Structures are given as structure tokens and as C-alpha cells.
């Protein structure tokens, strides 16, 4: 096949046209092969130069070179343009938008029992109470004797105690309680003695903390639980003060309409002792399974500090009086949310805990 001007011009025009339609580097490379490859369209045409008439050769040769150079340049430019565009796209995709809002970091929230204890601290803070903490590992002396519960007192049976073993005997057949009477505190009341001995009157302290008892675990009992103890010691306090305070606290926690009542109770370290009830939050006082058909739910025990305990704390009962109360935040949280099983609190189950996302 002989080379002619028309064919060369057709290849030039076709190359320009098709190049204009390429959108990827790969498509341009393909076109380059198609035109300039070993058996490409333009390569094949150029091979025909030798069979052209001798007088036409110089002119055809000049045009052929021109077309080849032009096609090669056009392909090179097109490739460069496409690579630039791809780089721009990548830069755009990877660009940092400094105005974009940050991704929220997953943060935890308070356990519902911790929330209730926080609320208690805030409520009592308004009444002038400060937090005073005591150790979880206590002595029998502080846990019992100084609180008017001597070793032979039948009330000791009320607290099933976990004893700390004598060093080296734990977990063995010979395991025995430490001789110094080290125990895990069964209630937060030992801090009454510690607060009285550490502080100057008037004393108004709140003691939140963990307690331990040798209990079989069921829906309403755990071997560990929380208490929040309160203690007031002053020259002129009375059961009426205690009643007024607890009524206000119940309203702050459970709403202004909550019903309250005192009824007689028994604790060795208070005299007189009372149980403090609120009207059942489930049935509104009608009587239901949750309140044992009574219409009332006990939320704490309280009383006037026993003279023996005042003396143990270093106070003359003729000069000072005091009142104390112990709350069960686990049970109070169950009441607050209508939770039926205390074991859920220690289950570490997110499906349970996430129902209280803001801690309430
Ligand atoms: Zn009820």
C-alpha cells in the first residue's frame, strides 16, 4: 500500500479526535499502541513511504514526520494532563477539612448506683454535710465494739462478717481469722467513730463507701454493696431535725409528692432507732408485690447516736447529741429505676448499663 497525503491527514485528524475522548491514562496508552505500536495505524502507513513515487517522497516524508511528531506530542500532553488531574483528585480526597466537626470519642458514663451516690452528695452538701471516708478493711473494734456491739452481743449475728485471714493461712484448711481482728467492714458505721475522733463539733459528715458481707447472692442480696452513712454531732440536735432532713432528702430524690413515714427500728448504735419509709413508687401506696402489699418501701435506717457510741467517739452525752443514718444506694437505685435484680449492678453488662447513658 502506498503512502498518500489523504491517509496521513486522516490519521492526524482521527488521532486528535480520539485523544480528546480519552479520560484515563490507560486509554491513552491503548491509543498510543493502536497508532504508534509495531503494527500501529501510523507505523503501517510510514512503512509505505518506500513504495511512494520518488518525486513525492521528500514532501510525503516531511508530512509523515510532522504527523508522527504531532501525534506523539499530543499523546504526551494528554498523559501529563490526565496524571495532573488524577493527582488533583487524590489531593482533594486526602485534603484536611479544618472546619469539619470532630468525630465523637466514645466516653463512659457513671454507673447508676454511682449516679445516685453523686446525687446524695449534692443534696446533703446543700445541708452542710462534707464527705468523710473510712477504710474498707476495718478492725472488729471499730466495726463492732466501739459501736456498742460487744463480742457476745446477739446483734453480731445481724452482720455475717468476712474475716481477713492470718498471713500465710488464706485458702488453706488452716485458714483462720487474723488475730488482730482484721475484717472487711460490714457497714460504713465505723466511720462514725473515726469522724468523731478526727473532727471538731459540730460534725456533719456523709460517708459513701463499699461494704462486704458473707451473704448468699440472690436478686436482692450481694456479698458487696454500697452504703452512704450520715452523722451529725452537735450540742442541740434532735429526732425532729433528723426527720425534717430525711423528708427533704426523700423529696429531692423521688419528687415533691413522695409520702414518708418513720417507724420504730432497732440498731445497737442508735437509741431510739427508726426505719424511714417512702410510699411505694410502684403502686402509689395501694399495695403491690414490690412493696410486699404494704404500700411502703424502706430506704434507710436511722436514729439518735447511742450514748455509748458518743463516749467511744470522745464526747460527753450530757453535752452532745447526734443522729446517724445509713442508706442503701443499691436498693435506692433499684427503686429509682424499677430494677428488679441487684445482680445486674455487678454484671458489667453494657446492655443493662447503657440504659442509663447520662447516668440517670
Ligand atoms: Zn407497692
Coordinates of C-alpha atoms and ligand atoms in Angstrom, one line a residue:
X1 CA 0.0 0.0 0.0
X2 CA 1.4 3.3 -0.9
X3 CA 1.6 6.3 1.3
X4 CA -0.5 9.4 0.5
X5 CA -1.3 12.7 1.9
X6 CA -5.0 12.0 2.5
X7 CA -4.3 9.0 4.7
X8 CA -1.8 10.9 6.7
X9 CA -4.2 13.8 7.3
X10 CA -7.0 11.3 8.2
X11 CA -4.7 9.7 10.8
X12 CA -3.8 13.1 12.2
X13 CA -7.4 14.2 12.5
X14 CA -8.6 10.8 13.9
X15 CA -5.8 10.8 16.5
X16 CA -6.7 14.3 17.7
X17 CA -10.4 13.3 17.9
X18 CA -9.9 10.1 19.8
X19 CA -7.4 11.6 22.1
X20 CA -9.9 14.2 23.0
X21 CA -12.3 11.5 24.2
X22 CA -9.8 9.6 26.5
X23 CA -10.4 10.0 30.1
X24 CA -7.8 7.7 31.6
X25 CA -4.1 7.1 31.3
X26 CA -4.8 3.5 30.3
X27 CA -7.0 4.6 27.4
X28 CA -4.2 7.0 26.1
X29 CA -1.7 4.1 26.3
X30 CA -4.0 1.9 24.4
X31 CA -4.4 4.6 21.7
X32 CA -0.6 5.0 21.6
X33 CA -0.3 1.3 20.8
X34 CA -3.0 1.5 18.3
X35 CA -1.3 4.4 16.4
X36 CA 2.4 4.0 17.0
X37 CA 2.8 0.4 18.1
X38 CA 4.8 -2.1 16.0
X39 CA 1.7 -2.7 13.8
X40 CA 0.0 0.5 14.6
X41 CA -2.0 2.6 12.1
X42 CA 0.6 5.3 11.7
X43 CA 3.5 2.9 11.8
X44 CA 2.0 0.8 9.0
X45 CA 1.4 4.0 6.9
X46 CA 5.0 5.1 7.3
X47 CA 6.3 1.7 6.1
X48 CA 4.6 2.6 2.8
X49 CA 6.9 5.6 2.3
X50 CA 9.4 3.5 0.5
X51 CA 7.0 2.5 -2.2
X52 CA 5.9 6.1 -3.0
X53 CA 6.9 7.8 -6.2
X54 CA 10.5 9.2 -5.8
X55 CA 9.4 12.8 -6.6
X56 CA 6.7 12.7 -3.9
X57 CA 9.0 11.2 -1.2
X58 CA 10.5 14.4 0.2
X59 CA 7.2 16.1 0.6
X60 CA 5.5 12.9 2.0
X61 CA 8.4 12.2 4.3
X62 CA 8.2 15.7 5.7
X63 CA 4.5 15.4 6.3
X64 CA 4.8 11.9 7.8
X65 CA 7.4 13.1 10.3
X66 CA 5.3 16.1 11.1
X67 CA 2.2 13.9 11.8
X68 CA 4.2 11.4 13.9
X69 CA 5.8 14.1 16.0
X70 CA 2.4 15.9 16.4
X71 CA 0.7 12.6 17.5
X72 CA 3.5 11.7 19.9
X73 CA 3.4 15.2 21.4
X74 CA -0.4 15.2 21.7
X75 CA -0.3 11.8 23.4
X76 CA 2.4 13.1 25.8
X77 CA 0.5 16.2 26.7
X78 CA -2.7 14.2 27.2
X79 CA -0.9 11.8 29.5
X80 CA 0.5 14.7 31.5
X81 CA -2.9 16.4 31.8
X82 CA -4.6 13.2 33.0
X83 CA -1.8 12.5 35.5
X84 CA -2.2 16.0 36.9
X85 CA -5.9 15.6 37.1
X86 CA -5.5 12.3 39.0
X87 CA -3.1 14.0 41.4
X88 CA -5.5 16.8 41.9
X89 CA -8.3 14.3 42.7
X90 CA -6.1 12.5 45.2
X91 CA -5.0 15.7 46.9
X92 CA -8.6 16.7 47.1
X93 CA -9.6 13.4 48.5
X94 CA -6.9 13.5 51.1
X95 CA -7.3 17.1 51.9
X96 CA -7.9 18.0 55.6
X97 CA -11.1 20.0 56.1
X98 CA -10.2 22.0 59.1
X99 CA -13.8 23.2 59.5
X100 CA -15.2 19.6 59.7
X101 CA -16.7 18.7 63.1
X102 CA -14.6 16.2 65.1
X103 CA -15.6 12.6 65.4
X104 CA -17.1 12.0 68.9
X105 CA -14.8 10.0 71.2
X106 CA -16.7 7.2 73.0
X107 CA -16.6 8.0 76.7
X108 CA -18.1 6.1 79.5
X109 CA -20.7 7.3 81.9
X110 CA -21.4 6.8 85.6
X111 CA -22.8 3.6 86.9
X112 CA -26.4 4.2 88.0
X113 CA -25.5 3.5 91.6
X114 CA -22.6 6.0 91.4
X115 CA -25.1 8.5 90.0
X116 CA -27.4 8.1 92.9
X117 CA -24.5 8.5 95.3
X118 CA -23.4 11.6 93.5
X119 CA -26.9 13.0 93.8
X120 CA -26.9 12.2 97.5
X121 CA -23.6 14.0 98.0
X122 CA -25.0 17.0 96.2
X123 CA -28.3 17.0 98.2
X124 CA -26.5 16.7 101.5
X125 CA -23.9 19.2 100.5
X126 CA -26.7 21.7 100.4
X127 CA -27.4 20.9 104.1
X128 CA -23.8 21.4 105.1
X129 CA -22.5 17.9 105.0
X130 CA -18.9 17.1 104.0
X131 CA -17.7 13.8 102.7
X132 CA -15.6 11.8 105.2
X133 CA -14.3 8.4 104.1
X134 CA -13.1 5.4 106.0
X135 CA -11.1 2.3 105.2
X136 CA -12.8 -0.8 103.7
X137 CA -10.6 -3.1 105.7
X138 CA -11.5 -2.5 109.3
X139 CA -11.0 -3.9 112.7
X140 CA -13.6 -5.7 114.8
X141 CA -13.1 -2.9 117.4
X142 CA -14.3 -0.2 115.0
X143 CA -16.8 -2.3 113.2
X144 CA -18.4 -3.7 116.3
X145 CA -17.1 -2.9 119.8
X146 CA -17.0 0.9 119.6
X147 CA -20.4 0.8 118.1
X148 CA -21.9 -0.8 121.2
X149 CA -21.8 -4.3 119.7
X150 CA -19.6 -6.3 122.1
X151 CA -18.3 -9.8 121.1
X152 CA -21.1 -11.7 122.9
X153 CA -23.9 -9.4 121.6
X154 CA -26.6 -11.3 119.8
X155 CA -26.8 -8.4 117.3
X156 CA -23.5 -9.6 115.8
X157 CA -25.4 -12.3 114.1
X158 CA -27.1 -9.5 112.0
X159 CA -23.8 -9.0 110.2
X160 CA -22.3 -12.0 108.5
X161 CA -18.7 -11.0 108.6
X162 CA -15.8 -11.7 106.1
X163 CA -12.6 -12.1 108.1
X164 CA -9.2 -11.3 106.8
X165 CA -7.1 -14.4 107.2
X166 CA -3.9 -14.6 109.2
X167 CA -0.9 -14.2 106.8
X168 CA 0.0 -17.4 105.1
X169 CA -3.2 -19.3 106.1
X170 CA -5.6 -17.9 103.5
X171 CA -7.1 -20.5 101.2
X172 CA -5.8 -23.4 103.3
X173 CA -7.5 -25.8 105.7
X174 CA -5.8 -24.0 108.5
X175 CA -7.1 -20.6 107.3
X176 CA -8.1 -18.6 110.3
X177 CA -9.1 -15.0 111.1
X178 CA -6.2 -12.6 111.7
X179 CA -5.6 -12.3 115.5
X180 CA -5.8 -8.5 115.4
X181 CA -9.4 -8.9 114.3
X182 CA -9.0 -7.5 110.7
X183 CA -12.2 -7.8 108.8
X184 CA -13.9 -6.3 105.7
X185 CA -16.3 -3.7 107.1
X186 CA -19.9 -4.9 107.2
X187 CA -21.2 -1.4 107.2
X188 CA -20.0 2.2 106.9
X189 CA -20.8 2.9 110.5
X190 CA -17.2 2.5 111.8
X191 CA -16.5 5.9 110.2
X192 CA -18.9 7.4 112.8
X193 CA -16.2 6.7 115.4
X194 CA -13.4 7.8 113.0
X195 CA -15.2 11.1 112.2
X196 CA -15.9 11.9 115.8
X197 CA -12.3 11.3 116.8
X198 CA -10.9 13.2 113.8
X199 CA -13.2 16.2 113.6
X200 CA -14.3 19.0 115.9
X201 CA -18.0 19.6 116.5
X202 CA -20.4 20.5 115.0
X203 CA -19.9 17.4 112.8
X204 CA -21.9 16.9 109.7
X205 CA -20.4 14.2 107.5
X206 CA -21.5 11.9 104.7
X207 CA -19.6 8.6 104.3
X208 CA -20.2 6.8 101.0
X209 CA -18.5 3.5 100.6
X210 CA -18.4 -0.2 99.8
X211 CA -19.3 -2.8 102.4
X212 CA -19.0 -6.6 102.4
X213 CA -20.9 -9.4 104.0
X214 CA -20.8 -13.2 103.9
X215 CA -24.1 -13.5 102.1
X216 CA -25.6 -15.9 99.6
X217 CA -26.1 -13.8 96.4
X218 CA -29.7 -13.5 95.1
X219 CA -31.9 -10.9 93.5
X220 CA -31.9 -8.6 96.5
X221 CA -28.6 -9.5 98.2
X222 CA -24.9 -9.2 97.1
X223 CA -21.8 -10.0 99.1
X224 CA -20.6 -6.5 98.3
X225 CA -22.8 -3.4 98.3
X226 CA -22.7 0.3 98.9
X227 CA -23.8 2.3 101.9
X228 CA -24.0 6.0 102.5
X229 CA -23.7 6.9 106.2
X230 CA -24.6 10.2 107.6
X231 CA -23.6 11.6 111.0
X232 CA -24.4 14.8 112.8
X233 CA -23.0 15.6 116.3
X234 CA -23.8 18.9 117.9
X235 CA -24.9 20.4 121.2
X236 CA -28.5 20.7 120.2
X237 CA -29.8 18.2 117.8
X238 CA -33.0 16.1 117.9
X239 CA -35.0 13.4 116.2
X240 CA -37.2 16.2 114.8
X241 CA -34.1 17.6 113.0
X242 CA -33.4 14.1 111.6
X243 CA -37.0 13.7 110.4
X244 CA -37.1 17.0 108.7
X245 CA -33.8 16.4 107.0
X246 CA -34.7 12.9 105.7
X247 CA -38.1 14.2 104.4
X248 CA -36.3 16.8 102.4
X249 CA -33.8 14.3 101.0
X250 CA -36.6 11.9 100.0
X251 CA -38.4 14.8 98.2
X252 CA -35.2 15.8 96.4
X253 CA -34.6 12.2 95.3
X254 CA -38.1 10.9 94.5
X255 CA -40.1 14.1 93.9
X256 CA -42.1 16.6 96.0
X257 CA -45.2 14.3 96.2
X258 CA -43.4 11.4 97.8
X259 CA -45.0 10.1 101.1
X260 CA -42.7 9.4 104.0
X261 CA -43.0 7.9 107.5
X262 CA -40.9 6.9 110.5
X263 CA -41.5 3.6 112.2
X264 CA -39.6 2.0 115.1
X265 CA -36.4 0.1 114.3
X266 CA -33.5 -1.5 116.1
X267 CA -29.8 -0.8 115.8
X268 CA -27.3 -1.3 118.6
X269 CA -25.6 2.1 117.9
X270 CA -28.7 4.3 117.9
X271 CA -31.3 4.9 120.6
X272 CA -34.1 5.4 119.6
X273 CA -33.8 3.8 116.2
X274 CA -36.1 4.2 113.3
X275 CA -36.7 2.9 109.8
X276 CA -37.5 5.5 107.2
X277 CA -40.1 4.5 104.6
X278 CA -41.3 6.2 101.4
X279 CA -44.7 5.5 99.8
X280 CA -44.3 2.7 97.2
X281 CA -43.2 4.2 93.9
X282 CA -44.7 1.3 92.0
X283 CA -48.3 1.2 93.3
X284 CA -48.5 4.6 94.9
X285 CA -49.5 3.1 98.2
X286 CA -52.2 0.7 97.1
X287 CA -50.0 -2.3 97.9
X288 CA -48.2 -4.5 95.3
X289 CA -45.6 -7.2 95.0
X290 CA -42.7 -4.7 95.0
X291 CA -43.7 -3.3 98.4
X292 CA -44.9 -6.6 99.9
X293 CA -48.5 -5.4 99.8
X294 CA -47.7 -2.8 102.5
X295 CA -47.7 0.3 100.3
X296 CA -44.3 1.4 101.8
X297 CA -40.7 0.9 101.0
X298 CA -37.9 1.2 103.5
X299 CA -35.0 3.3 102.1
X300 CA -32.8 3.8 105.2
X301 CA -32.3 3.2 108.9
X302 CA -31.5 6.0 111.4
X303 CA -31.6 7.1 115.0
X304 CA -30.1 9.2 117.7
X305 CA -26.5 8.2 118.3
X306 CA -26.3 5.9 121.3
X307 CA -24.6 7.5 124.4
X308 CA -22.1 4.6 124.5
X309 CA -21.1 5.4 120.9
X310 CA -20.8 9.1 121.6
X311 CA -18.5 8.3 124.5
X312 CA -16.4 6.0 122.3
X313 CA -16.0 8.9 119.9
X314 CA -14.8 11.1 122.7
X315 CA -18.0 13.1 123.5
X316 CA -19.9 13.6 126.8
X317 CA -23.5 12.5 126.1
X318 CA -24.7 15.1 128.6
X319 CA -23.2 17.8 126.5
X320 CA -23.6 16.5 122.9
X321 CA -26.2 14.6 121.0
X322 CA -26.1 13.3 117.5
X323 CA -28.1 11.4 114.9
X324 CA -27.0 9.0 112.3
X325 CA -28.5 7.3 109.3
X326 CA -27.4 4.6 106.8
X327 CA -28.7 4.5 103.3
X328 CA -28.5 1.6 100.8
X329 CA -27.8 3.2 97.4
X330 CA -28.1 -0.1 95.6
X331 CA -31.6 -0.5 96.8
X332 CA -32.4 3.2 96.3
X333 CA -31.2 2.9 92.7
X334 CA -33.4 -0.2 92.2
X335 CA -36.4 1.8 93.4
X336 CA -35.5 4.8 91.3
X337 CA -35.4 2.9 88.1
X338 CA -37.7 -0.1 88.8
X339 CA -34.8 -2.5 88.6
X340 CA -35.7 -6.0 89.9
X341 CA -32.4 -7.7 90.4
X342 CA -29.4 -6.3 92.3
X343 CA -27.0 -8.7 90.5
X344 CA -27.4 -6.6 87.3
X345 CA -25.3 -3.8 89.0
X346 CA -22.3 -6.1 89.1
X347 CA -22.9 -7.9 85.8
X348 CA -20.8 -5.4 83.7
X349 CA -23.4 -5.9 81.0
X350 CA -23.4 -2.9 78.7
X351 CA -27.0 -3.7 77.5
X352 CA -28.1 -3.0 81.1
X353 CA -25.7 -0.1 81.9
X354 CA -26.4 1.7 78.6
X355 CA -30.0 2.2 79.6
X356 CA -28.7 4.9 81.9
X357 CA -26.5 6.8 79.4
X358 CA -26.5 10.2 81.2
X359 CA -26.0 8.4 84.5
X360 CA -29.7 8.9 85.5
Ligands
LIG1 ZN1 -46.3 -1.1 96.0

